[in-house]
Amino acid sequence: MFLLGAGASADAGLATSVKMTRAIAERLGRGSYRNPAGQLLHAVIGAIVQHDTSRGGDAFDVPDVERVFSAVTTLSRRDSLDISAFVERWNGNVDAATGPSGLPETWAREFRDSLYGEHAGASELQSAFEDGVFALTQPTSDTLFLELERQMLAALVQVLRVEPSRVTYLSPLVNASGLQAVATLNYDLTIETASEQLGLSFDTGLDQWRGGYGWQWRHDVDVRLLKLHGSLDYALHHARPRKRRILSDHLVRVNDEIAANPAMVFGLGSKLRSDGPFLAMLVELDRLLAETHWLTIVGYSFGDRHINAALTRWINSDIADRISIVNPEIEKWTSGDVAPSYFSTLSQAASGGGFEFGRHATWAPLQLDLLSVGAAEGLATLHG
């Protein structure tokens, strides 16, 4: 079985982490008031950089895209936060970017020039009037943050489009002998594209989901694909499908096209959602792991607590024999740099020391493979 994180898609040419922040910011524009959401995004990024540098960070380090998105979603709901009662004034950069709505300082002079200036005329007057109307009708504060959320997700869809010629390195994965399933935390369509290129069928299980914790797969497919955090081509609907008795949120695949409003669990913090099929997919992850002897983890940095908890349950079971971790950061993690705490926990488990609540336990050593390489090289080494 395979578990994929963001790094698994890097060799497909898809931007990850910091590069994705830059790519989305470029698509939204560099602060022109013609796109207030773009201006607000740069203000948010700047505020995060300012915060980090005041604590010894590097001024040239762009924040992770999910950290930026989490800040945007939190700020859009800042007045409803319990902590807002203790905040007298939010960051000045954000206040300046969101309003209050009004005319630019230069508008009065430009409007006067259109009436009495050297080049006064009907077209100049119309242009100045349109600029004024545009400025006065722009959203402010919470509505602008919500618009920025929408635009960031729309830009993310474009950034994560994959070229079919770039996914051949995934062939050892989808063609792996005795493949149990592929669980991915990514929204992109790399696994689907790689499967189609090789003439392999795949199933996400969405079509068979009835609204409970059960997860069913078609029996005639080559690749079972569990997309735990959603997908670019999933859309969330609130309706009563034929298989459900009451109204519920459910995901549907949008005719093999990327959804205009994709259903993705995006941002930092808890990614454990209670709506739609997300809890059912997490239950299915446990069930699949309960039948897995060898798990290969590619490009995952162990930052999601609910996924780490599932790994803990598997490692504490009798079936776990071998775990292979492919990540170019491993060399740093094992050479003294700060490593994800759960990565250190895995290393201890592999040496024979178990971990569970309440008491110490010991099992036969778990075989642990650490490959400090990218996905393409790691998959070729392990499964090529």
mmCIF file of C-alpha atoms in Angstrom:
data_model
loop_
_atom_site.group_PDB
_atom_site.id
_atom_site.type_symbol
_atom_site.label_atom_id
_atom_site.label_comp_id
_atom_site.label_asym_id
_atom_site.label_seq_id
_atom_site.Cartn_x
_atom_site.Cartn_y
_atom_site.Cartn_z
ATOM 1 C CA MET A 1 0.000 0.000 0.000
ATOM 2 C CA PHE A 2 1.086 3.588 -0.616
ATOM 3 C CA LEU A 3 0.502 6.833 1.297
ATOM 4 C CA LEU A 4 1.294 9.972 -0.681
ATOM 5 C CA GLY A 5 1.997 13.508 0.509
ATOM 6 C CA ALA A 6 2.673 16.699 -1.441
ATOM 7 C CA GLY A 7 6.249 15.705 -2.254
ATOM 8 C CA ALA A 8 4.994 12.755 -4.299
ATOM 9 C CA SER A 9 3.837 15.177 -7.003
ATOM 10 C CA ALA A 10 6.966 17.343 -7.164
ATOM 11 C CA ASP A 11 8.533 15.249 -9.940
ATOM 12 C CA ALA A 12 5.413 15.885 -12.030
ATOM 13 C CA GLY A 13 6.428 19.551 -12.107
ATOM 14 C CA LEU A 14 3.726 20.664 -9.676
ATOM 15 C CA ALA A 15 4.527 23.470 -7.280
ATOM 16 C CA THR A 16 4.591 22.603 -3.602
ATOM 17 C CA SER A 17 4.703 24.627 -0.414
ATOM 18 C CA VAL A 18 6.519 27.941 -0.906
ATOM 19 C CA LYS A 19 6.533 27.757 -4.716
ATOM 20 C CA MET A 20 2.756 27.362 -4.680
ATOM 21 C CA THR A 21 2.411 30.538 -2.610
ATOM 22 C CA ARG A 22 4.366 32.434 -5.260
ATOM 23 C CA ALA A 23 2.405 30.871 -8.124
ATOM 24 C CA ILE A 24 -0.985 31.755 -6.618
ATOM 25 C CA ALA A 25 0.139 35.297 -5.738
ATOM 26 C CA GLU A 26 1.280 35.838 -9.318
ATOM 27 C CA ARG A 27 -2.056 34.651 -10.686
ATOM 28 C CA LEU A 28 -3.963 37.039 -8.437
ATOM 29 C CA GLY A 29 -1.771 39.988 -9.383
ATOM 30 C CA ARG A 30 0.791 42.065 -7.556
ATOM 31 C CA GLY A 31 -1.397 44.370 -5.530
ATOM 32 C CA SER A 32 -3.160 46.432 -8.188
ATOM 33 C CA TYR A 33 -6.329 47.964 -6.789
ATOM 34 C CA ARG A 34 -8.048 46.517 -9.861
ATOM 35 C CA ASN A 35 -7.936 43.224 -7.946
ATOM 36 C CA PRO A 36 -8.345 44.047 -4.258
ATOM 37 C CA ALA A 37 -8.127 40.342 -3.391
ATOM 38 C CA GLY A 38 -4.656 40.190 -4.915
ATOM 39 C CA GLN A 39 -3.640 43.255 -2.937
ATOM 40 C CA LEU A 40 -4.978 41.648 0.242
ATOM 41 C CA LEU A 41 -3.068 38.409 -0.414
ATOM 42 C CA HIS A 42 0.220 40.304 -0.599
ATOM 43 C CA ALA A 43 -0.679 42.145 2.618
ATOM 44 C CA VAL A 44 -1.298 38.818 4.391
ATOM 45 C CA ILE A 45 1.966 37.321 3.117
ATOM 46 C CA GLY A 46 3.835 40.465 4.159
ATOM 47 C CA ALA A 47 2.318 40.374 7.644
ATOM 48 C CA ILE A 48 3.381 36.742 8.106
ATOM 49 C CA VAL A 49 6.933 37.505 6.937
ATOM 50 C CA GLN A 50 7.062 40.503 9.283
ATOM 51 C CA HIS A 51 5.913 38.298 12.164
ATOM 52 C CA ASP A 52 8.520 35.641 11.376
ATOM 53 C CA THR A 53 11.414 38.099 10.995
ATOM 54 C CA SER A 54 10.594 39.706 14.343
ATOM 55 C CA ARG A 55 11.303 36.284 15.823
ATOM 56 C CA GLY A 56 14.556 35.698 13.992
ATOM 57 C CA GLY A 57 13.206 34.392 10.687
ATOM 58 C CA ASP A 58 14.635 35.060 7.230
ATOM 59 C CA ALA A 59 13.032 38.004 5.435
ATOM 60 C CA PHE A 60 13.321 36.121 2.129
ATOM 61 C CA ASP A 61 11.419 33.030 3.321
ATOM 62 C CA VAL A 62 7.973 32.977 1.726
ATOM 63 C CA PRO A 63 5.401 31.238 3.968
ATOM 64 C CA ASP A 64 3.853 27.889 3.075
ATOM 65 C CA VAL A 65 0.687 28.190 0.969
ATOM 66 C CA GLU A 66 -1.474 26.303 3.470
ATOM 67 C CA ARG A 67 -0.298 28.606 6.261
ATOM 68 C CA VAL A 68 -1.304 31.610 4.163
ATOM 69 C CA PHE A 69 -4.707 30.117 3.345
ATOM 70 C CA SER A 70 -5.325 29.302 7.014
ATOM 71 C CA ALA A 71 -4.554 32.911 7.916
ATOM 72 C CA VAL A 72 -7.000 34.142 5.267
ATOM 73 C CA THR A 73 -9.826 31.864 6.417
ATOM 74 C CA THR A 74 -9.234 32.790 10.076
ATOM 75 C CA LEU A 75 -9.185 36.518 9.332
ATOM 76 C CA SER A 76 -12.398 36.258 7.312
ATOM 77 C CA ARG A 77 -14.106 35.077 10.493
ATOM 78 C CA ARG A 78 -12.046 37.079 12.979
ATOM 79 C CA ASP A 79 -15.008 38.925 14.517
ATOM 80 C CA SER A 80 -16.593 35.624 15.552
ATOM 81 C CA LEU A 81 -13.439 34.269 17.209
ATOM 82 C CA ASP A 82 -13.459 34.077 21.009
ATOM 83 C CA ILE A 83 -10.089 35.825 21.064
ATOM 84 C CA SER A 84 -11.487 38.845 19.174
ATOM 85 C CA ALA A 85 -12.770 40.228 22.493
ATOM 86 C CA PHE A 86 -9.131 40.735 23.480
ATOM 87 C CA VAL A 87 -7.920 42.242 20.178
ATOM 88 C CA GLU A 88 -8.372 46.003 19.951
ATOM 89 C CA ARG A 89 -6.825 46.411 16.492
ATOM 90 C CA TRP A 90 -5.676 43.930 13.869
ATOM 91 C CA ASN A 91 -2.479 44.253 11.829
ATOM 92 C CA GLY A 92 -2.334 47.638 10.115
ATOM 93 C CA ASN A 93 -1.300 46.156 6.761
ATOM 94 C CA VAL A 94 -4.451 44.046 6.680
ATOM 95 C CA ASP A 95 -6.644 46.963 7.762
ATOM 96 C CA ALA A 96 -5.190 49.104 4.981
ATOM 97 C CA ALA A 97 -5.749 46.422 2.353
ATOM 98 C CA THR A 98 -9.383 45.782 3.291
ATOM 99 C CA GLY A 99 -10.719 49.281 3.650
ATOM 100 C CA PRO A 100 -12.823 50.931 4.696
ATOM 101 C CA SER A 101 -14.070 51.328 1.159
ATOM 102 C CA GLY A 102 -13.558 54.750 -0.336
ATOM 103 C CA LEU A 103 -12.092 56.760 -3.178
ATOM 104 C CA PRO A 104 -8.326 56.694 -3.754
ATOM 105 C CA GLU A 105 -6.539 59.831 -2.539
ATOM 106 C CA THR A 106 -5.648 60.758 -6.125
ATOM 107 C CA TRP A 107 -9.181 60.419 -7.482
ATOM 108 C CA ALA A 108 -10.347 63.997 -6.718
ATOM 109 C CA ARG A 109 -7.391 65.494 -8.609
ATOM 110 C CA GLU A 110 -7.886 63.139 -11.561
ATOM 111 C CA PHE A 111 -11.605 63.933 -11.723
ATOM 112 C CA ARG A 112 -10.932 67.687 -11.604
ATOM 113 C CA ASP A 113 -8.371 67.366 -14.402
ATOM 114 C CA SER A 114 -10.918 65.492 -16.518
ATOM 115 C CA LEU A 115 -13.198 68.536 -16.223
ATOM 116 C CA TYR A 116 -10.797 71.469 -16.406
ATOM 117 C CA GLY A 117 -7.370 70.119 -17.234
ATOM 118 C CA GLU A 118 -5.325 70.503 -20.381
ATOM 119 C CA HIS A 119 -6.657 67.212 -21.779
ATOM 120 C CA ALA A 120 -10.211 67.489 -20.446
ATOM 121 C CA GLY A 121 -12.829 65.686 -22.487
ATOM 122 C CA ALA A 122 -15.665 63.205 -22.475
ATOM 123 C CA SER A 123 -13.466 60.105 -22.530
ATOM 124 C CA GLU A 124 -11.294 61.387 -19.656
ATOM 125 C CA LEU A 125 -14.395 62.265 -17.623
ATOM 126 C CA GLN A 126 -15.909 58.820 -18.257
ATOM 127 C CA SER A 127 -12.670 57.102 -17.265
ATOM 128 C CA ALA A 128 -12.386 59.081 -14.023
ATOM 129 C CA PHE A 129 -16.044 58.442 -13.221
ATOM 130 C CA GLU A 130 -15.653 54.685 -13.845
ATOM 131 C CA ASP A 131 -12.593 54.564 -11.585
ATOM 132 C CA GLY A 132 -14.564 56.230 -8.817
ATOM 133 C CA VAL A 133 -17.538 53.876 -9.162
ATOM 134 C CA PHE A 134 -15.189 50.866 -9.226
ATOM 135 C CA ALA A 135 -13.427 51.985 -6.034
ATOM 136 C CA LEU A 136 -16.699 52.626 -4.181
ATOM 137 C CA THR A 137 -18.215 49.265 -5.092
ATOM 138 C CA GLN A 138 -15.325 47.087 -3.971
ATOM 139 C CA PRO A 139 -15.957 44.673 -1.098
ATOM 140 C CA THR A 140 -14.266 45.279 2.222
ATOM 141 C CA SER A 141 -13.230 43.383 5.318
ATOM 142 C CA ASP A 142 -14.925 39.982 5.745
ATOM 143 C CA THR A 143 -16.395 39.851 2.243
ATOM 144 C CA LEU A 144 -13.020 40.619 0.696
ATOM 145 C CA PHE A 145 -11.369 37.835 2.696
ATOM 146 C CA LEU A 146 -14.071 35.435 1.503
ATOM 147 C CA GLU A 147 -13.450 36.555 -2.061
ATOM 148 C CA LEU A 148 -9.732 35.971 -1.557
ATOM 149 C CA GLU A 149 -10.496 32.419 -0.361
ATOM 150 C CA ARG A 150 -12.465 31.801 -3.549
ATOM 151 C CA GLN A 151 -9.771 33.244 -5.793
ATOM 152 C CA MET A 152 -6.997 31.290 -4.043
ATOM 153 C CA LEU A 153 -8.849 28.001 -4.578
ATOM 154 C CA ALA A 154 -9.512 28.871 -8.216
ATOM 155 C CA ALA A 155 -5.820 29.669 -8.700
ATOM 156 C CA LEU A 156 -4.849 26.437 -6.925
ATOM 157 C CA VAL A 157 -6.830 24.467 -9.498
ATOM 158 C CA GLN A 158 -4.776 26.056 -12.269
ATOM 159 C CA VAL A 159 -1.449 25.621 -10.475
ATOM 160 C CA LEU A 160 -2.085 21.900 -9.901
ATOM 161 C CA ARG A 161 -2.925 20.991 -13.487
ATOM 162 C CA VAL A 162 -0.638 18.166 -14.562
ATOM 163 C CA GLU A 163 0.903 17.375 -17.937
ATOM 164 C CA PRO A 164 0.401 13.683 -18.796
ATOM 165 C CA SER A 165 3.986 13.403 -20.025
ATOM 166 C CA ARG A 166 5.274 14.280 -16.527
ATOM 167 C CA VAL A 167 3.745 11.377 -14.571
ATOM 168 C CA THR A 168 5.553 8.360 -16.057
ATOM 169 C CA TYR A 169 7.682 8.099 -12.900
ATOM 170 C CA LEU A 170 4.541 6.854 -11.108
ATOM 171 C CA SER A 171 4.408 3.671 -13.218
ATOM 172 C CA PRO A 172 6.181 1.545 -10.547
ATOM 173 C CA LEU A 173 3.502 2.680 -8.082
ATOM 174 C CA VAL A 174 0.325 1.959 -10.058
ATOM 175 C CA ASN A 175 1.915 -1.229 -11.454
ATOM 176 C CA ALA A 176 3.238 -2.451 -8.084
ATOM 177 C CA SER A 177 2.902 -6.179 -7.503
ATOM 178 C CA GLY A 178 0.081 -7.024 -5.095
ATOM 179 C CA LEU A 179 -1.065 -3.404 -4.898
ATOM 180 C CA GLN A 180 -3.552 -3.032 -2.046
ATOM 181 C CA ALA A 181 -4.493 0.629 -2.519
ATOM 182 C CA VAL A 182 -3.144 4.144 -2.903
ATOM 183 C CA ALA A 183 -4.107 6.655 -0.210
ATOM 184 C CA THR A 184 -3.217 10.245 -1.039
ATOM 185 C CA LEU A 185 -3.425 13.581 0.746
ATOM 186 C CA ASN A 186 -3.002 15.426 -2.564
ATOM 187 C CA TYR A 187 -5.706 17.089 -4.640
ATOM 188 C CA ASP A 188 -4.021 16.718 -8.030
ATOM 189 C CA LEU A 189 -4.830 14.112 -10.675
ATOM 190 C CA THR A 190 -1.381 12.532 -11.052
ATOM 191 C CA ILE A 191 -2.422 8.995 -10.047
ATOM 192 C CA GLU A 192 -5.511 9.073 -12.273
ATOM 193 C CA THR A 193 -3.426 10.342 -15.197
ATOM 194 C CA ALA A 194 -0.670 7.764 -14.672
ATOM 195 C CA SER A 195 -3.242 4.949 -14.507
ATOM 196 C CA GLU A 196 -4.986 6.067 -17.691
ATOM 197 C CA GLN A 197 -1.677 6.287 -19.552
ATOM 198 C CA LEU A 198 -0.964 2.632 -18.759
ATOM 199 C CA GLY A 199 -4.478 1.507 -19.573
ATOM 200 C CA LEU A 200 -5.257 0.751 -15.915
ATOM 201 C CA SER A 201 -8.660 1.335 -14.381
ATOM 202 C CA PHE A 202 -9.069 3.136 -11.054
ATOM 203 C CA ASP A 203 -11.839 3.686 -8.551
ATOM 204 C CA THR A 204 -12.199 6.258 -5.764
ATOM 205 C CA GLY A 205 -15.198 4.562 -4.134
ATOM 206 C CA LEU A 206 -17.290 7.729 -4.272
ATOM 207 C CA ASP A 207 -19.957 6.293 -6.561
ATOM 208 C CA GLN A 208 -20.689 3.487 -4.106
ATOM 209 C CA TRP A 209 -20.739 5.582 -0.920
ATOM 210 C CA ARG A 210 -24.158 5.508 0.776
ATOM 211 C CA GLY A 211 -23.583 8.155 3.447
ATOM 212 C CA GLY A 212 -22.341 5.997 6.339
ATOM 213 C CA TYR A 213 -18.931 4.698 7.392
ATOM 214 C CA GLY A 214 -18.927 1.841 4.888
ATOM 215 C CA TRP A 215 -16.695 2.186 1.826
ATOM 216 C CA GLN A 216 -17.102 -0.086 -1.167
ATOM 217 C CA TRP A 217 -14.900 -0.608 -4.201
ATOM 218 C CA ARG A 218 -15.617 -1.955 -7.632
ATOM 219 C CA HIS A 219 -14.156 -5.436 -7.978
ATOM 220 C CA ASP A 220 -12.915 -5.017 -11.547
ATOM 221 C CA VAL A 221 -10.417 -2.152 -11.061
ATOM 222 C CA ASP A 222 -6.633 -2.111 -11.050
ATOM 223 C CA VAL A 223 -6.050 0.818 -8.685
ATOM 224 C CA ARG A 224 -8.107 1.688 -5.606
ATOM 225 C CA LEU A 225 -7.507 5.374 -4.934
ATOM 226 C CA LEU A 226 -8.486 6.924 -1.601
ATOM 227 C CA LYS A 227 -8.279 10.755 -1.794
ATOM 228 C CA LEU A 228 -8.467 11.594 1.897
ATOM 229 C CA HIS A 229 -8.443 15.390 1.546
ATOM 230 C CA GLY A 230 -10.584 15.711 -1.577
ATOM 231 C CA SER A 231 -9.670 16.368 -5.169
ATOM 232 C CA LEU A 232 -9.620 19.010 -7.890
ATOM 233 C CA ASP A 233 -12.376 17.131 -9.712
ATOM 234 C CA TYR A 234 -14.630 16.645 -6.688
ATOM 235 C CA ALA A 235 -17.495 19.029 -5.937
ATOM 236 C CA LEU A 236 -19.384 19.154 -2.634
ATOM 237 C CA HIS A 237 -23.177 19.114 -2.911
ATOM 238 C CA HIS A 238 -25.909 19.414 -0.296
ATOM 239 C CA ALA A 239 -28.723 17.251 -1.577
ATOM 240 C CA ARG A 240 -30.536 13.968 -1.190
ATOM 241 C CA PRO A 241 -28.938 11.521 -3.613
ATOM 242 C CA ARG A 242 -30.800 8.344 -4.484
ATOM 243 C CA LYS A 243 -28.777 6.268 -1.999
ATOM 244 C CA ARG A 244 -29.494 8.446 1.074
ATOM 245 C CA ARG A 245 -32.619 8.910 3.177
ATOM 246 C CA ILE A 246 -31.955 12.490 4.363
ATOM 247 C CA LEU A 247 -30.173 15.579 3.133
ATOM 248 C CA SER A 248 -26.403 15.320 3.429
ATOM 249 C CA ASP A 249 -23.181 16.726 2.061
ATOM 250 C CA HIS A 250 -21.583 14.413 -0.456
ATOM 251 C CA LEU A 251 -18.837 14.557 -3.036
ATOM 252 C CA VAL A 252 -19.373 13.899 -6.712
ATOM 253 C CA ARG A 253 -16.874 13.669 -9.511
ATOM 254 C CA VAL A 254 -17.528 16.321 -12.146
ATOM 255 C CA ASN A 255 -17.489 14.512 -15.490
ATOM 256 C CA ASP A 256 -13.720 14.050 -15.452
ATOM 257 C CA GLU A 257 -13.335 17.838 -15.532
ATOM 258 C CA ILE A 258 -11.805 20.008 -12.827
ATOM 259 C CA ALA A 259 -14.587 21.401 -10.670
ATOM 260 C CA ALA A 260 -15.256 25.143 -10.660
ATOM 261 C CA ASN A 261 -15.666 24.971 -6.871
ATOM 262 C CA PRO A 262 -13.465 22.014 -5.883
ATOM 263 C CA ALA A 263 -14.003 20.154 -2.624
ATOM 264 C CA MET A 264 -10.644 20.145 -0.881
ATOM 265 C CA VAL A 265 -9.557 20.100 2.760
ATOM 266 C CA PHE A 266 -7.019 22.905 2.435
ATOM 267 C CA GLY A 267 -5.057 24.875 5.027
ATOM 268 C CA LEU A 268 -3.208 24.168 8.260
ATOM 269 C CA GLY A 269 -4.724 22.945 11.499
ATOM 270 C CA SER A 270 -7.049 19.983 11.738
ATOM 271 C CA LYS A 271 -7.973 18.468 8.382
ATOM 272 C CA LEU A 272 -10.405 16.049 9.949
ATOM 273 C CA ARG A 273 -13.779 17.110 8.542
ATOM 274 C CA SER A 274 -17.100 15.755 9.723
ATOM 275 C CA ASP A 275 -19.112 16.613 6.604
ATOM 276 C CA GLY A 276 -19.275 14.595 3.424
ATOM 277 C CA PRO A 277 -17.414 11.284 3.152
ATOM 278 C CA PHE A 278 -14.166 12.412 4.798
ATOM 279 C CA LEU A 279 -14.677 10.484 8.045
ATOM 280 C CA ALA A 280 -15.757 7.412 6.071
ATOM 281 C CA MET A 281 -12.552 7.610 4.030
ATOM 282 C CA LEU A 282 -10.485 7.786 7.211
ATOM 283 C CA VAL A 283 -12.241 4.675 8.505
ATOM 284 C CA GLU A 284 -11.468 2.968 5.201
ATOM 285 C CA LEU A 285 -7.811 3.959 5.561
ATOM 286 C CA ASP A 286 -7.726 2.023 8.837
ATOM 287 C CA ARG A 287 -9.392 -0.969 7.212
ATOM 288 C CA LEU A 288 -6.945 -0.993 4.295
ATOM 289 C CA LEU A 289 -3.960 -0.677 6.621
ATOM 290 C CA ALA A 290 -5.294 -3.630 8.627
ATOM 291 C CA GLU A 291 -4.624 -5.744 5.510
ATOM 292 C CA THR A 292 -1.235 -4.200 4.708
ATOM 293 C CA HIS A 293 2.142 -5.751 5.520
ATOM 294 C CA TRP A 294 4.296 -3.198 3.655
ATOM 295 C CA LEU A 295 3.510 0.521 3.531
ATOM 296 C CA THR A 296 5.442 2.946 1.332
ATOM 297 C CA ILE A 297 5.124 6.620 2.339
ATOM 298 C CA VAL A 298 6.156 9.107 -0.355
ATOM 299 C CA GLY A 299 6.574 12.864 0.102
ATOM 300 C CA TYR A 300 4.689 13.103 3.399
ATOM 301 C CA SER A 301 6.164 15.216 6.205
ATOM 302 C CA PHE A 302 4.011 13.794 9.025
ATOM 303 C CA GLY A 303 2.139 17.029 9.703
ATOM 304 C CA ASP A 304 -1.453 15.680 9.880
ATOM 305 C CA ARG A 305 -2.386 14.331 13.304
ATOM 306 C CA HIS A 306 -5.295 12.173 12.152
ATOM 307 C CA ILE A 307 -3.093 10.482 9.538
ATOM 308 C CA ASN A 308 -0.336 9.943 12.112
ATOM 309 C CA ALA A 309 -2.912 8.412 14.450
ATOM 310 C CA ALA A 310 -3.902 5.941 11.723
ATOM 311 C CA LEU A 311 -0.220 5.062 11.231
ATOM 312 C CA THR A 312 0.122 4.493 14.976
ATOM 313 C CA ARG A 313 -2.823 2.097 14.991
ATOM 314 C CA TRP A 314 -1.284 0.165 12.097
ATOM 315 C CA ILE A 315 2.206 -0.003 13.624
ATOM 316 C CA ASN A 316 0.722 -1.216 16.911
ATOM 317 C CA SER A 317 -1.026 -4.048 15.067
ATOM 318 C CA ASP A 318 0.393 -7.497 14.381
ATOM 319 C CA ILE A 319 0.286 -7.122 10.602
ATOM 320 C CA ALA A 320 2.800 -4.260 10.174
ATOM 321 C CA ASP A 321 6.092 -5.711 8.880
ATOM 322 C CA ARG A 322 7.776 -3.053 6.766
ATOM 323 C CA ILE A 323 7.547 0.687 6.249
ATOM 324 C CA SER A 324 9.458 2.591 3.557
ATOM 325 C CA ILE A 325 9.734 6.381 3.695
ATOM 326 C CA VAL A 326 10.728 8.332 0.583
ATOM 327 C CA ASN A 327 11.452 12.003 1.225
ATOM 328 C CA PRO A 328 14.437 14.177 0.196
ATOM 329 C CA GLU A 329 14.333 15.824 3.642
ATOM 330 C CA ILE A 330 15.245 12.607 5.464
ATOM 331 C CA GLU A 331 18.965 13.347 5.316
ATOM 332 C CA LYS A 332 18.341 16.597 7.179
ATOM 333 C CA TRP A 333 16.018 14.910 9.657
ATOM 334 C CA THR A 334 18.618 12.277 10.539
ATOM 335 C CA SER A 335 21.646 14.587 10.644
ATOM 336 C CA GLY A 336 20.732 16.775 13.568
ATOM 337 C CA ASP A 337 18.219 19.194 12.046
ATOM 338 C CA VAL A 338 14.801 19.439 13.653
ATOM 339 C CA ALA A 339 12.749 16.500 12.386
ATOM 340 C CA PRO A 340 8.974 16.039 12.576
ATOM 341 C CA SER A 341 8.245 14.521 15.967
ATOM 342 C CA TYR A 342 6.306 11.654 14.446
ATOM 343 C CA PHE A 343 9.233 10.743 12.203
ATOM 344 C CA SER A 344 11.338 10.303 15.344
ATOM 345 C CA THR A 345 8.576 8.164 16.814
ATOM 346 C CA LEU A 346 8.628 5.905 13.749
ATOM 347 C CA SER A 347 12.377 5.479 14.042
ATOM 348 C CA GLN A 348 11.987 4.351 17.661
ATOM 349 C CA ALA A 349 9.222 1.926 16.698
ATOM 350 C CA ALA A 350 11.399 0.360 13.997
ATOM 351 C CA SER A 351 14.158 -0.301 16.512
ATOM 352 C CA GLY A 352 11.849 -2.532 18.530
ATOM 353 C CA GLY A 353 10.400 -0.101 21.057
ATOM 354 C CA GLY A 354 6.618 0.008 20.808
ATOM 355 C CA PHE A 355 4.374 2.859 21.858
ATOM 356 C CA GLU A 356 0.862 2.721 23.181
ATOM 357 C CA PHE A 357 -1.166 4.359 25.912
ATOM 358 C CA GLY A 358 -0.520 3.312 29.475
ATOM 359 C CA ARG A 359 2.359 0.844 29.165
ATOM 360 C CA HIS A 360 5.477 -0.056 27.231
ATOM 361 C CA ALA A 361 5.260 -2.914 24.748
ATOM 362 C CA THR A 362 7.771 -4.696 22.573
ATOM 363 C CA TRP A 363 7.341 -6.320 19.163
ATOM 364 C CA ALA A 364 9.623 -7.849 16.611
ATOM 365 C CA PRO A 365 11.598 -5.077 14.865
ATOM 366 C CA LEU A 366 9.726 -3.274 12.120
ATOM 367 C CA GLN A 367 11.752 -3.069 8.919
ATOM 368 C CA LEU A 368 12.298 0.595 8.134
ATOM 369 C CA ASP A 369 13.654 1.881 4.811
ATOM 370 C CA LEU A 370 14.719 5.529 4.683
ATOM 371 C CA LEU A 371 15.338 6.933 1.206
ATOM 372 C CA SER A 372 16.433 10.575 1.162
ATOM 373 C CA VAL A 373 15.484 11.038 -2.494
ATOM 374 C CA GLY A 374 12.600 12.297 -4.590
ATOM 375 C CA ALA A 375 9.555 10.270 -5.539
ATOM 376 C CA ALA A 376 10.825 9.171 -8.958
ATOM 377 C CA GLU A 377 14.097 7.731 -7.654
ATOM 378 C CA GLY A 378 12.527 6.257 -4.535
ATOM 379 C CA LEU A 379 9.728 4.465 -6.387
ATOM 380 C CA ALA A 380 12.143 3.105 -8.972
ATOM 381 C CA THR A 381 14.418 1.799 -6.206
ATOM 382 C CA LEU A 382 11.699 0.141 -4.156
ATOM 383 C CA HIS A 383 9.199 -0.961 -6.784
ATOM 384 C CA GLY A 384 10.875 -0.551 -10.168
#
